[in-house]
Short mmCIF file of C-alpha atoms and ligand atoms in Angstrom, two decimals:
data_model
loop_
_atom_site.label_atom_id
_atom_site.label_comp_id
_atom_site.label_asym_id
_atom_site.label_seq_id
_atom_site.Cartn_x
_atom_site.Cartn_y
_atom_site.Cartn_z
CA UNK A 181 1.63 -1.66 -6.03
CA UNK A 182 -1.89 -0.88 -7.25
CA UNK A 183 -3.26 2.80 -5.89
CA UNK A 184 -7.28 2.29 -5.74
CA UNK A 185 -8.78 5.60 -5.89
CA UNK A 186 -12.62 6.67 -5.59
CA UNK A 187 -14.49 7.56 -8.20
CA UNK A 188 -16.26 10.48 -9.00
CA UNK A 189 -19.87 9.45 -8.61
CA UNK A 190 -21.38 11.63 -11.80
CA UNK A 191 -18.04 10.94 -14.39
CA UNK A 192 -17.42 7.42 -12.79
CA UNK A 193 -14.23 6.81 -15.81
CA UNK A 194 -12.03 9.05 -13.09
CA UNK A 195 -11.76 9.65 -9.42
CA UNK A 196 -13.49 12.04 -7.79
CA UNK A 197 -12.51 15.93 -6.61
CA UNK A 198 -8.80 16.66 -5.49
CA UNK A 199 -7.44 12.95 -6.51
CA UNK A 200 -8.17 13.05 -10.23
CA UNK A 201 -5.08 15.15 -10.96
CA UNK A 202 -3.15 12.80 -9.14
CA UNK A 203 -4.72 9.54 -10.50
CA UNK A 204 -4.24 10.77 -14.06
CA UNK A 205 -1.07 11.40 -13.54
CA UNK A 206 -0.29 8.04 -11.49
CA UNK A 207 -1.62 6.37 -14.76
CA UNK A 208 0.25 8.16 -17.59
CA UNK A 209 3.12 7.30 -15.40
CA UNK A 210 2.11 3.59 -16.11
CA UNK A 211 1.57 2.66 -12.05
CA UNK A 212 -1.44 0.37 -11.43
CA UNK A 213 -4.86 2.22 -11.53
CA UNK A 214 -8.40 1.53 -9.91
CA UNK A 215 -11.94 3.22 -9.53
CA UNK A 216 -13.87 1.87 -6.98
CA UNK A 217 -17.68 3.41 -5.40
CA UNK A 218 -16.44 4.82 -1.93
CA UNK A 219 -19.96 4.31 -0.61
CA UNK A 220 -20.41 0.84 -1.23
CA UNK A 221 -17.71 0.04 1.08
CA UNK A 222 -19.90 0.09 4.12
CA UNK A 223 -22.25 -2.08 2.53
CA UNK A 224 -19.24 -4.55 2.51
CA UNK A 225 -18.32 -4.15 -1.25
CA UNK A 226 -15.33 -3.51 -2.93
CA UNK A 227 -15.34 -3.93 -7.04
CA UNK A 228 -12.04 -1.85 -8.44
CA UNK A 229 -11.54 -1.57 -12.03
CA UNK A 230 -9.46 -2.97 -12.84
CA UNK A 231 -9.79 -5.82 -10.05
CA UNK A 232 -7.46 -6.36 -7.67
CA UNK A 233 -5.47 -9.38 -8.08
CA UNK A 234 -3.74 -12.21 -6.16
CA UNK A 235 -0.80 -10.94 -4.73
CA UNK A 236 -1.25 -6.56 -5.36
CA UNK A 237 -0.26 -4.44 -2.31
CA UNK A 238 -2.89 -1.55 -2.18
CA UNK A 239 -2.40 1.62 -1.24
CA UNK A 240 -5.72 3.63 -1.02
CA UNK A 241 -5.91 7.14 -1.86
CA UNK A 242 -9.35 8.95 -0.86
CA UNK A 243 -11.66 10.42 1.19
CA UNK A 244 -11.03 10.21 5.10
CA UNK A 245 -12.44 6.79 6.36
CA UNK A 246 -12.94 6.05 10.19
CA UNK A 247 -11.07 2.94 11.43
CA UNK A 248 -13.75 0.65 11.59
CA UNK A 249 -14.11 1.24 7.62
CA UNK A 250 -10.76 1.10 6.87
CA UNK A 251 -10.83 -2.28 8.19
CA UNK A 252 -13.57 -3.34 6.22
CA UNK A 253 -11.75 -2.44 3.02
CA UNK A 254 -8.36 -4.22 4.23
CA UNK A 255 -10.21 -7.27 5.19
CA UNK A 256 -12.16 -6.86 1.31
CA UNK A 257 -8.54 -6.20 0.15
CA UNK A 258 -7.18 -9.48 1.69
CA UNK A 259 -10.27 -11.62 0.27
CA UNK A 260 -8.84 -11.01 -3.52
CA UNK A 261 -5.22 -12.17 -2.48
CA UNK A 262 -4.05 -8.48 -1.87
CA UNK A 263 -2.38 -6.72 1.11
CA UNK A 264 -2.78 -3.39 2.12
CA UNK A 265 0.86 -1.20 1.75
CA UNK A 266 -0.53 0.62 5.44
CA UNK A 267 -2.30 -2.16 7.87
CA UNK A 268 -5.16 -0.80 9.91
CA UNK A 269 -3.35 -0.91 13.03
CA UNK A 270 -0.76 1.62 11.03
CA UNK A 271 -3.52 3.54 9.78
CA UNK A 272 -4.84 3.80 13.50
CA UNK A 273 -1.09 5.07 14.44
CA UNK A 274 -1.30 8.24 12.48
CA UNK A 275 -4.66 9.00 12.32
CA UNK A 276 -5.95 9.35 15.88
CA UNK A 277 -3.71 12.05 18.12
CA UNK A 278 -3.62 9.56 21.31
CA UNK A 279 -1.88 6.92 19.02
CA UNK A 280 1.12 9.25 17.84
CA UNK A 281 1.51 11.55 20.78
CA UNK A 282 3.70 9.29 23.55
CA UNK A 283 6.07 9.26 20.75
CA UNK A 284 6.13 12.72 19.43
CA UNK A 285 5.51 14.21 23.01
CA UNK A 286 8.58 16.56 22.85
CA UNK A 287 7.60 18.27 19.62
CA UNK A 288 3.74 19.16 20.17
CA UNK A 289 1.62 20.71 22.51
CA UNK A 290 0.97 18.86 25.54
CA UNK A 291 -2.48 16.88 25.47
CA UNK A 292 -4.78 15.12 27.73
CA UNK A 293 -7.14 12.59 26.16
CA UNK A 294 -10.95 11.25 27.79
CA UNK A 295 -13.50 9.54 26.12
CA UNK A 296 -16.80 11.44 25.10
CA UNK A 297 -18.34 10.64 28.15
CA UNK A 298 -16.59 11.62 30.79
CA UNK A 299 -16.33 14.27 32.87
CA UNK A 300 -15.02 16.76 30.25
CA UNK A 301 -15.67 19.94 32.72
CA UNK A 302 -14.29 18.52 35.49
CA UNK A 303 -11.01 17.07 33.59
CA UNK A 304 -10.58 21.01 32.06
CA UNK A 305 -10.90 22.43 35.67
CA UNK A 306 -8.26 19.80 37.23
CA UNK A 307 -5.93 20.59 34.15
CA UNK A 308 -6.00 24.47 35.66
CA UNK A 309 -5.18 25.31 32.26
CA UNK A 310 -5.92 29.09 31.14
CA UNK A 311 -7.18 27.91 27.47
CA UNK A 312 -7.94 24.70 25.76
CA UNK A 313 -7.12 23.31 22.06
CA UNK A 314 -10.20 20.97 21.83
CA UNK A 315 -10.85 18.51 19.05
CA UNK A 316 -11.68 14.88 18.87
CA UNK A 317 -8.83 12.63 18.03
CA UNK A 318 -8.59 13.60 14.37
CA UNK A 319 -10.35 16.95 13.54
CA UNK A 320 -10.93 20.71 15.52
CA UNK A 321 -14.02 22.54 15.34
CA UNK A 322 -14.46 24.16 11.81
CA UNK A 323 -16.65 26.55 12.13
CA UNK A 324 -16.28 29.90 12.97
CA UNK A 325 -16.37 29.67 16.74
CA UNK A 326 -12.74 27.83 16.42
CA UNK A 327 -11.51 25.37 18.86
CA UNK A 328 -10.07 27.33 21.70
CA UNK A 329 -11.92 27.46 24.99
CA UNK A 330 -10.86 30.00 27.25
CA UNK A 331 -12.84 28.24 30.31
CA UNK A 332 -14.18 24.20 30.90
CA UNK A 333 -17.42 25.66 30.08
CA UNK A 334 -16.15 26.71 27.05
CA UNK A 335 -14.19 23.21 26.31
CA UNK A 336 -18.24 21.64 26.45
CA UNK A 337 -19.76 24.20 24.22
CA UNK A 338 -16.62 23.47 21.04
CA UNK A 339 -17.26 19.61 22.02
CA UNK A 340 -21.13 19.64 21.22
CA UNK A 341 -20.52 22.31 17.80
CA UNK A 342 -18.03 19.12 16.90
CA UNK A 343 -20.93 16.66 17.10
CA UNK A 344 -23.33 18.48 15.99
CA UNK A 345 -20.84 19.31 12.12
CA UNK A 346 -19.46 16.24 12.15
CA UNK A 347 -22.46 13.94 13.12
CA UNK A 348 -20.33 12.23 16.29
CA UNK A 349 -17.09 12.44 17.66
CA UNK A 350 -14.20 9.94 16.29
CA UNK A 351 -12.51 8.23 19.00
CA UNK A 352 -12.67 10.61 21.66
CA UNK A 353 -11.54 13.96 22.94
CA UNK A 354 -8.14 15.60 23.00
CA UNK A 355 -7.56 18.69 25.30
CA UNK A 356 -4.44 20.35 23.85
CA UNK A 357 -2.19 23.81 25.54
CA UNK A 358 -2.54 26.47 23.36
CA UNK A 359 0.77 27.84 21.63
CA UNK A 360 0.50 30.87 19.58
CA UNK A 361 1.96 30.21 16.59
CA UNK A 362 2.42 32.61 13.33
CA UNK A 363 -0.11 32.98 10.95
CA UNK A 364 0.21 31.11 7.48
CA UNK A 365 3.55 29.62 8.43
CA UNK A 366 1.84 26.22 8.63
CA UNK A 367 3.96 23.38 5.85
CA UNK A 368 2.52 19.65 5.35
CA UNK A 369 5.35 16.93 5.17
CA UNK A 370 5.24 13.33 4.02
CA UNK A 371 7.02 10.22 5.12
CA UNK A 372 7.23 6.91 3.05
CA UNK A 373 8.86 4.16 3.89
CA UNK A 374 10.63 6.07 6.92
CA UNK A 375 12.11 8.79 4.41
CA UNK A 376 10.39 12.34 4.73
CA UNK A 377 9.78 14.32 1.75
CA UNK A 378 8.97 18.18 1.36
CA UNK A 379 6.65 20.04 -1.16
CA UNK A 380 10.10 22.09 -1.99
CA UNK A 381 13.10 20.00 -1.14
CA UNK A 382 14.11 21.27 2.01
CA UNK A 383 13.32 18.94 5.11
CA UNK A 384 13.47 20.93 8.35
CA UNK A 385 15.59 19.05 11.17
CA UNK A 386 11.58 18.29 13.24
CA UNK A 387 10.37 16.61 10.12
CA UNK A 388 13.51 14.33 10.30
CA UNK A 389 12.95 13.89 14.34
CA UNK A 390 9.57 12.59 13.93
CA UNK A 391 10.70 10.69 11.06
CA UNK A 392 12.61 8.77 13.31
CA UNK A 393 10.03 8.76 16.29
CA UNK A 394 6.66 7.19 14.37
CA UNK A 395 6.46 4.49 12.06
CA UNK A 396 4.38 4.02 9.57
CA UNK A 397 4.36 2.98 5.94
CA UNK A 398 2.64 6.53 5.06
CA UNK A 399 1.95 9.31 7.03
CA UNK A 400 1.73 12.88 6.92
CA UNK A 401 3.31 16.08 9.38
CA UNK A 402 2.06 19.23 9.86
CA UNK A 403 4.62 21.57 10.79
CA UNK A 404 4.10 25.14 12.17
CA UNK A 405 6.33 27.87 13.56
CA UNK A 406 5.57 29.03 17.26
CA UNK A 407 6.05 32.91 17.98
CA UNK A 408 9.15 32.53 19.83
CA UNK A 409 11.01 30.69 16.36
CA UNK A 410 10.75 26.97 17.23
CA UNK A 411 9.09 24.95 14.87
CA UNK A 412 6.09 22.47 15.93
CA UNK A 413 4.08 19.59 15.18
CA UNK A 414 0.38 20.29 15.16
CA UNK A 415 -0.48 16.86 13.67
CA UNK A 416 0.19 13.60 11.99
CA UNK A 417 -2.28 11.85 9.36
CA UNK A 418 -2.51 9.08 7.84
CA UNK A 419 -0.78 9.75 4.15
CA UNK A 420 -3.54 7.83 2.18
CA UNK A 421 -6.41 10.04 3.43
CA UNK A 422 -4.68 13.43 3.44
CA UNK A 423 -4.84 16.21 1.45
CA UNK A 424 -1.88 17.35 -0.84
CA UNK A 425 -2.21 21.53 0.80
CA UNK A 426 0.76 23.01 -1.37
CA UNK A 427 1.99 20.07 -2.69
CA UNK A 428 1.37 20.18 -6.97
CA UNK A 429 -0.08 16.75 -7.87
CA UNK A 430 3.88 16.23 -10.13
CA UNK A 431 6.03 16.19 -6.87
CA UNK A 432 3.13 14.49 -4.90
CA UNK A 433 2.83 11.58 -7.51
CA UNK A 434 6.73 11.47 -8.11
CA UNK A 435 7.00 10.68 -4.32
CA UNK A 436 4.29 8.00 -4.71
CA UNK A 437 5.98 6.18 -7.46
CA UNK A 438 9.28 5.99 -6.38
CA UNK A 439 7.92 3.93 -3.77
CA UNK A 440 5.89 1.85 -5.91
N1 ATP B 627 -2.47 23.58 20.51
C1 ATP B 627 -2.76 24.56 19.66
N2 ATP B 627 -2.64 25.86 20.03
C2 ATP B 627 -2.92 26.86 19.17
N3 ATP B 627 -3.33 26.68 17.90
C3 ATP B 627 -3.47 25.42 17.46
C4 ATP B 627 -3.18 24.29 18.31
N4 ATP B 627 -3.38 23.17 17.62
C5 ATP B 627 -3.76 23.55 16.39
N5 ATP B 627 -3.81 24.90 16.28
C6 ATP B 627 -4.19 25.68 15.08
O1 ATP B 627 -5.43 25.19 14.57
C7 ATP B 627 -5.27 24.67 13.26
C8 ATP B 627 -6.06 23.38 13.08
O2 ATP B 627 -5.56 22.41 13.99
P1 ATP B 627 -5.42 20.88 13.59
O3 ATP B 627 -4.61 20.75 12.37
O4 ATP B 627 -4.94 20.15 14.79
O5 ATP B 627 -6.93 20.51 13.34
P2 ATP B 627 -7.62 19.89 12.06
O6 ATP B 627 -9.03 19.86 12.36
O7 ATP B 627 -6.91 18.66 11.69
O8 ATP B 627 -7.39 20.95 10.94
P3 ATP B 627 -7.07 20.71 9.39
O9 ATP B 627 -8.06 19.78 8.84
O10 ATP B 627 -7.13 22.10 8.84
O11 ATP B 627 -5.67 20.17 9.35
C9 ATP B 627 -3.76 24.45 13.09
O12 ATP B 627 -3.42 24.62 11.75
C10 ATP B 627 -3.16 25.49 13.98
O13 ATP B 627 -3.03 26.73 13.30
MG1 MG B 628 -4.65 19.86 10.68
#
Protein backbone atom coordinates (compact mmCIF):
# COMPACT_ATOMS: atom_id res chain seq x y z
CA UNK A 1 0.00 0.00 0.00
CA UNK A 2 1.42 3.45 -0.74
CA UNK A 3 -0.86 6.49 0.95
CA UNK A 4 -0.20 9.63 -1.55
CA UNK A 5 -0.93 12.65 0.33
CA UNK A 6 -0.98 16.46 -0.89
CA UNK A 7 1.45 18.64 -0.20
CA UNK A 8 1.50 21.72 1.48
CA UNK A 9 2.04 24.22 -1.30
CA UNK A 10 4.52 26.80 0.79
CA UNK A 11 6.64 23.73 2.88
CA UNK A 12 6.22 21.27 -0.14
CA UNK A 13 8.74 18.38 2.11
CA UNK A 14 5.13 17.58 3.99
CA UNK A 15 1.47 17.49 3.27
CA UNK A 16 -0.57 20.14 3.66
CA UNK A 17 -3.11 21.31 6.77
CA UNK A 18 -4.96 18.49 8.83
CA UNK A 19 -2.99 15.44 6.98
CA UNK A 20 0.55 16.28 8.03
CA UNK A 21 0.06 14.81 11.51
CA UNK A 22 -1.16 11.84 10.00
CA UNK A 23 1.43 11.51 7.14
CA UNK A 24 4.26 11.93 9.64
CA UNK A 25 3.08 9.55 11.55
CA UNK A 26 2.16 7.01 8.59
CA UNK A 27 5.96 7.42 7.79
CA UNK A 28 7.72 6.91 11.16
CA UNK A 29 5.52 3.92 11.15
CA UNK A 30 7.57 2.84 8.00
CA UNK A 31 4.17 2.62 5.53
CA UNK A 32 4.83 3.93 1.98
CA UNK A 33 4.84 7.81 1.73
CA UNK A 34 4.10 10.37 -1.20
CA UNK A 35 3.74 14.25 -1.81
CA UNK A 36 2.11 15.04 -4.77
CA UNK A 37 0.71 19.02 -6.08
CA UNK A 38 -3.18 18.54 -5.60
CA UNK A 39 -3.70 21.19 -8.26
CA UNK A 40 -1.89 19.77 -10.98
CA UNK A 41 -4.19 16.95 -11.07
CA UNK A 42 -6.71 18.68 -13.24
CA UNK A 43 -4.14 19.61 -15.57
CA UNK A 44 -3.78 15.75 -15.96
CA UNK A 45 -0.54 15.36 -13.81
CA UNK A 46 0.34 13.25 -11.19
CA UNK A 47 4.31 13.23 -10.03
CA UNK A 48 4.41 11.59 -6.22
CA UNK A 49 7.58 11.49 -4.45
CA UNK A 50 8.48 9.03 -4.19
CA UNK A 51 6.88 7.67 -7.59
CA UNK A 52 4.48 5.29 -7.70
CA UNK A 53 5.56 2.03 -8.90
CA UNK A 54 4.44 -1.03 -10.93
CA UNK A 55 2.24 -2.91 -8.96
CA UNK A 56 1.44 -0.18 -5.53
CA UNK A 57 -2.25 -0.04 -4.49
CA UNK A 58 -2.92 3.70 -3.61
CA UNK A 59 -4.93 4.92 -1.22
CA UNK A 60 -5.29 8.78 -1.41
CA UNK A 61 -5.64 10.84 1.53
CA UNK A 62 -6.64 14.67 0.84
CA UNK A 63 -8.67 17.30 0.08
CA UNK A 64 -12.34 16.48 -1.19
CA UNK A 65 -12.16 15.80 -5.04
CA UNK A 66 -15.40 15.65 -7.26
CA UNK A 67 -15.81 12.36 -9.18
CA UNK A 68 -14.79 13.41 -12.39
CA UNK A 69 -11.23 14.22 -10.68
CA UNK A 70 -11.01 11.34 -8.81
CA UNK A 71 -11.12 9.55 -11.97
CA UNK A 72 -8.50 11.41 -13.47
CA UNK A 73 -6.10 10.49 -10.69
CA UNK A 74 -7.16 6.62 -10.79
CA UNK A 75 -6.76 6.53 -14.47
CA UNK A 76 -2.98 8.58 -13.73
CA UNK A 77 -2.68 5.92 -10.96
CA UNK A 78 -3.23 2.96 -13.39
CA UNK A 79 -0.73 4.52 -16.11
CA UNK A 80 2.38 3.81 -13.54
CA UNK A 81 1.24 0.08 -12.98
CA UNK A 82 -0.74 1.01 -9.72
CA UNK A 83 -4.35 0.38 -8.58
CA UNK A 84 -6.33 2.43 -6.55
CA UNK A 85 -7.28 0.53 -2.85
CA UNK A 86 -11.10 2.49 -3.47
CA UNK A 87 -12.17 2.40 -7.42
CA UNK A 88 -14.07 5.45 -8.55
CA UNK A 89 -17.23 3.71 -8.85
CA UNK A 90 -16.60 2.94 -4.83
CA UNK A 91 -15.65 6.36 -4.28
CA UNK A 92 -18.99 7.44 -6.10
CA UNK A 93 -20.87 4.89 -3.54
CA UNK A 94 -20.06 6.83 -0.46
CA UNK A 95 -19.64 10.09 -1.52
CA UNK A 96 -22.87 11.20 -3.19
CA UNK A 97 -26.20 10.62 -0.75
CA UNK A 98 -28.35 9.08 -3.81
CA UNK A 99 -25.62 6.31 -4.16
CA UNK A 100 -25.76 5.06 -0.39
CA UNK A 101 -29.31 5.81 0.54
CA UNK A 102 -31.48 2.63 -1.12
CA UNK A 103 -29.23 0.73 1.09
CA UNK A 104 -29.16 2.58 4.30
CA UNK A 105 -32.89 3.71 3.85
CA UNK A 106 -33.99 2.36 7.30
CA UNK A 107 -31.40 4.25 9.31
CA UNK A 108 -31.62 7.97 7.84
CA UNK A 109 -33.97 10.48 7.13
CA UNK A 110 -36.08 9.90 4.26
CA UNK A 111 -34.83 11.78 0.99
CA UNK A 112 -36.00 12.69 -2.38
CA UNK A 113 -33.33 13.43 -4.99
CA UNK A 114 -33.82 15.87 -8.55
CA UNK A 115 -31.30 17.21 -10.58
CA UNK A 116 -30.47 21.06 -10.41
CA UNK A 117 -32.81 21.80 -12.92
CA UNK A 118 -35.87 20.70 -12.22
CA UNK A 119 -38.71 21.79 -10.77
CA UNK A 120 -37.30 22.12 -7.21
CA UNK A 121 -40.56 24.23 -5.96
CA UNK A 122 -42.88 22.18 -7.36
CA UNK A 123 -41.14 18.73 -6.14
CA UNK A 124 -41.08 20.51 -2.28
CA UNK A 125 -44.87 21.37 -2.65
CA UNK A 126 -45.86 17.67 -3.93
CA UNK A 127 -43.61 16.25 -1.01
CA UNK A 128 -46.28 18.30 1.44
CA UNK A 129 -43.53 18.20 3.74
CA UNK A 130 -43.63 20.88 6.73
CA UNK A 131 -39.62 21.50 6.49
CA UNK A 132 -36.85 20.53 4.21
CA UNK A 133 -33.07 19.28 4.88
CA UNK A 134 -31.61 20.66 1.58
CA UNK A 135 -28.10 20.04 0.33
CA UNK A 136 -26.60 18.84 -2.86
CA UNK A 137 -25.51 15.27 -2.86
CA UNK A 138 -22.46 15.76 -0.66
CA UNK A 139 -22.53 19.06 1.36
CA UNK A 140 -25.53 21.45 3.29
CA UNK A 141 -25.50 25.04 3.22
CA UNK A 142 -22.68 26.44 5.54
CA UNK A 143 -23.43 29.53 6.18
CA UNK A 144 -25.38 30.95 8.68
CA UNK A 145 -28.80 30.73 7.09
CA UNK A 146 -28.45 26.70 7.61
CA UNK A 147 -30.09 24.24 5.43
CA UNK A 148 -33.61 23.92 6.67
CA UNK A 149 -36.44 25.40 4.64
CA UNK A 150 -39.54 25.74 6.34
CA UNK A 151 -41.50 26.34 2.85
CA UNK A 152 -40.50 25.31 -1.21
CA UNK A 153 -39.72 28.87 -1.42
CA UNK A 154 -37.44 28.49 1.15
CA UNK A 155 -35.90 25.02 -0.32
CA UNK A 156 -34.89 27.61 -3.66
CA UNK A 157 -33.43 30.35 -1.62
CA UNK A 158 -30.71 27.46 0.55
CA UNK A 159 -30.24 25.92 -3.14
CA UNK A 160 -28.91 29.25 -4.79
CA UNK A 161 -26.70 30.31 -1.15
CA UNK A 162 -25.20 26.55 -2.06
CA UNK A 163 -24.12 27.70 -5.53
CA UNK A 164 -23.32 30.75 -4.92
CA UNK A 165 -20.37 29.27 -1.60
CA UNK A 166 -19.60 26.47 -3.31
CA UNK A 167 -19.27 27.75 -6.99
CA UNK A 168 -21.99 24.89 -8.39
CA UNK A 169 -23.83 22.19 -7.08
CA UNK A 170 -22.18 18.49 -7.07
CA UNK A 171 -24.39 16.02 -8.52
CA UNK A 172 -27.63 17.29 -7.71
CA UNK A 173 -30.11 18.04 -4.98
CA UNK A 174 -31.23 16.02 -2.00
CA UNK A 175 -34.49 17.05 -0.12
CA UNK A 176 -34.17 15.36 3.29
CA UNK A 177 -37.23 15.20 6.52
CA UNK A 178 -36.04 17.00 9.21
CA UNK A 179 -35.39 15.01 12.59
CA UNK A 180 -34.44 16.93 15.56
CA UNK A 181 -31.66 15.49 16.87
CA UNK A 182 -29.50 16.52 20.16
CA UNK A 183 -27.01 18.98 20.03
CA UNK A 184 -23.21 17.89 19.99
CA UNK A 185 -24.12 14.22 20.18
CA UNK A 186 -22.92 13.87 16.58
CA UNK A 187 -19.72 10.70 16.44
CA UNK A 188 -17.80 9.97 12.98
CA UNK A 189 -17.16 6.14 12.36
CA UNK A 190 -14.88 4.38 9.90
CA UNK A 191 -15.15 1.18 7.98
CA UNK A 192 -12.16 -0.65 6.25
CA UNK A 193 -12.28 -3.52 4.62
CA UNK A 194 -16.00 -4.16 5.91
CA UNK A 195 -14.80 -3.85 9.70
CA UNK A 196 -16.01 -0.54 11.49
CA UNK A 197 -13.79 1.17 13.81
CA UNK A 198 -14.59 3.91 16.55
CA UNK A 199 -12.50 6.98 17.74
CA UNK A 200 -12.94 5.18 21.39
CA UNK A 201 -13.50 1.50 20.98
CA UNK A 202 -17.01 1.16 21.34
CA UNK A 203 -19.00 0.45 17.99
CA UNK A 204 -22.70 1.23 18.45
CA UNK A 205 -25.03 -1.71 17.04
CA UNK A 206 -26.08 1.20 13.65
CA UNK A 207 -22.44 1.48 12.86
CA UNK A 208 -22.34 -2.39 12.61
CA UNK A 209 -25.86 -2.34 10.51
CA UNK A 210 -24.53 -0.14 7.94
CA UNK A 211 -21.40 -1.97 8.07
CA UNK A 212 -23.16 -4.71 6.72
CA UNK A 213 -25.53 -2.68 4.32
CA UNK A 214 -22.70 -0.56 2.08
CA UNK A 215 -19.62 -1.71 0.71
CA UNK A 216 -16.83 -0.08 0.18
CA UNK A 217 -13.10 -0.43 0.67
CA UNK A 218 -13.19 2.94 2.89
CA UNK A 219 -15.85 4.90 4.00
CA UNK A 220 -16.89 6.98 6.72
CA UNK A 221 -20.48 7.22 9.14
CA UNK A 222 -21.78 9.92 10.78
CA UNK A 223 -23.81 8.94 13.58
CA UNK A 224 -26.20 11.21 15.60
CA UNK A 225 -28.75 10.69 18.37
CA UNK A 226 -32.45 11.77 17.54
CA UNK A 227 -34.49 13.38 20.55
CA UNK A 228 -36.56 10.47 21.16
CA UNK A 229 -33.01 8.08 21.93
CA UNK A 230 -32.55 6.30 18.58
CA UNK A 231 -29.43 6.75 17.00
CA UNK A 232 -29.12 7.93 13.16
CA UNK A 233 -27.16 8.15 10.16
CA UNK A 234 -26.81 11.65 8.84
CA UNK A 235 -24.15 10.64 6.26
CA UNK A 236 -21.61 8.43 4.66
CA UNK A 237 -18.20 9.72 2.99
CA UNK A 238 -15.83 8.53 1.26
CA UNK A 239 -12.88 7.59 4.00
CA UNK A 240 -9.99 9.01 1.82
CA UNK A 241 -11.44 12.55 1.63
CA UNK A 242 -12.84 12.87 5.15
CA UNK A 243 -11.88 14.58 7.97
CA UNK A 244 -10.59 12.78 11.19
CA UNK A 245 -13.45 15.18 13.69
CA UNK A 246 -12.38 13.55 17.14
CA UNK A 247 -10.37 11.02 15.95
CA UNK A 248 -6.32 11.81 17.27
CA UNK A 249 -4.13 11.27 14.19
CA UNK A 250 -2.46 7.75 16.61
CA UNK A 251 -5.81 5.74 16.49
CA UNK A 252 -6.64 7.21 12.97
CA UNK A 253 -3.20 6.05 11.49
CA UNK A 254 -3.20 2.72 13.61
CA UNK A 255 -6.51 1.89 11.75
CA UNK A 256 -4.85 2.78 8.42
CA UNK A 257 -1.95 0.53 8.85
CA UNK A 258 -3.39 -2.43 9.99
CA UNK A 259 -4.93 -2.48 6.74
CA UNK A 260 -1.94 -1.77 4.86
N1 LIG B 1 -32.44 15.56 8.02
C1 LIG B 1 -31.92 16.36 8.95
N2 LIG B 1 -32.72 16.92 9.89
C2 LIG B 1 -32.20 17.73 10.84
N3 LIG B 1 -30.90 18.05 10.95
C3 LIG B 1 -30.05 17.51 10.06
C4 LIG B 1 -30.52 16.63 9.01
N4 LIG B 1 -29.47 16.25 8.28
C5 LIG B 1 -28.39 16.83 8.84
N5 LIG B 1 -28.73 17.58 9.91
C6 LIG B 1 -27.81 18.38 10.75
O1 LIG B 1 -26.98 19.19 9.93
C7 LIG B 1 -25.61 18.85 10.08
C8 LIG B 1 -24.90 18.84 8.73
O2 LIG B 1 -25.50 17.87 7.90
P1 LIG B 1 -24.64 16.95 6.92
O3 LIG B 1 -23.59 16.26 7.68
O4 LIG B 1 -25.60 16.10 6.16
O5 LIG B 1 -24.05 18.05 5.96
P2 LIG B 1 -22.55 18.37 5.59
O6 LIG B 1 -22.60 19.54 4.74
O7 LIG B 1 -21.91 17.13 5.11
O8 LIG B 1 -21.89 18.79 6.94
P3 LIG B 1 -20.43 18.46 7.48
O9 LIG B 1 -19.46 18.84 6.44
O10 LIG B 1 -20.37 19.28 8.73
O11 LIG B 1 -20.42 16.99 7.78
C9 LIG B 1 -25.61 17.46 10.74
O12 LIG B 1 -24.48 17.33 11.53
C10 LIG B 1 -26.88 17.46 11.53
O13 LIG B 1 -26.68 18.04 12.81
MG1 LIG C 1 -21.71 15.91 7.57
Amino acid sequence: MRIIFPFDPLEKNTADGPFRDEYELLKSMGIDCSLFDYDSLEFDELKPKPQVIDGDCVLYRGWMLTPSLYGKLASMVERKGGSMFTSPSSFVSSHHLPEWYESCVDFTPETVFSNAEEDLEKLASDLGWDSFFVKDYVKSNYNERGSIAKSPREVLEIVALIKEHRGEIEGGISLRKVEEYLPETEKRYFVVNGKAYSPDGVVPELVLDVSKAHHAPFYSIDVIQRSDGVLRLVELGDGQVSDKKTWSAGVFCKMIAENT
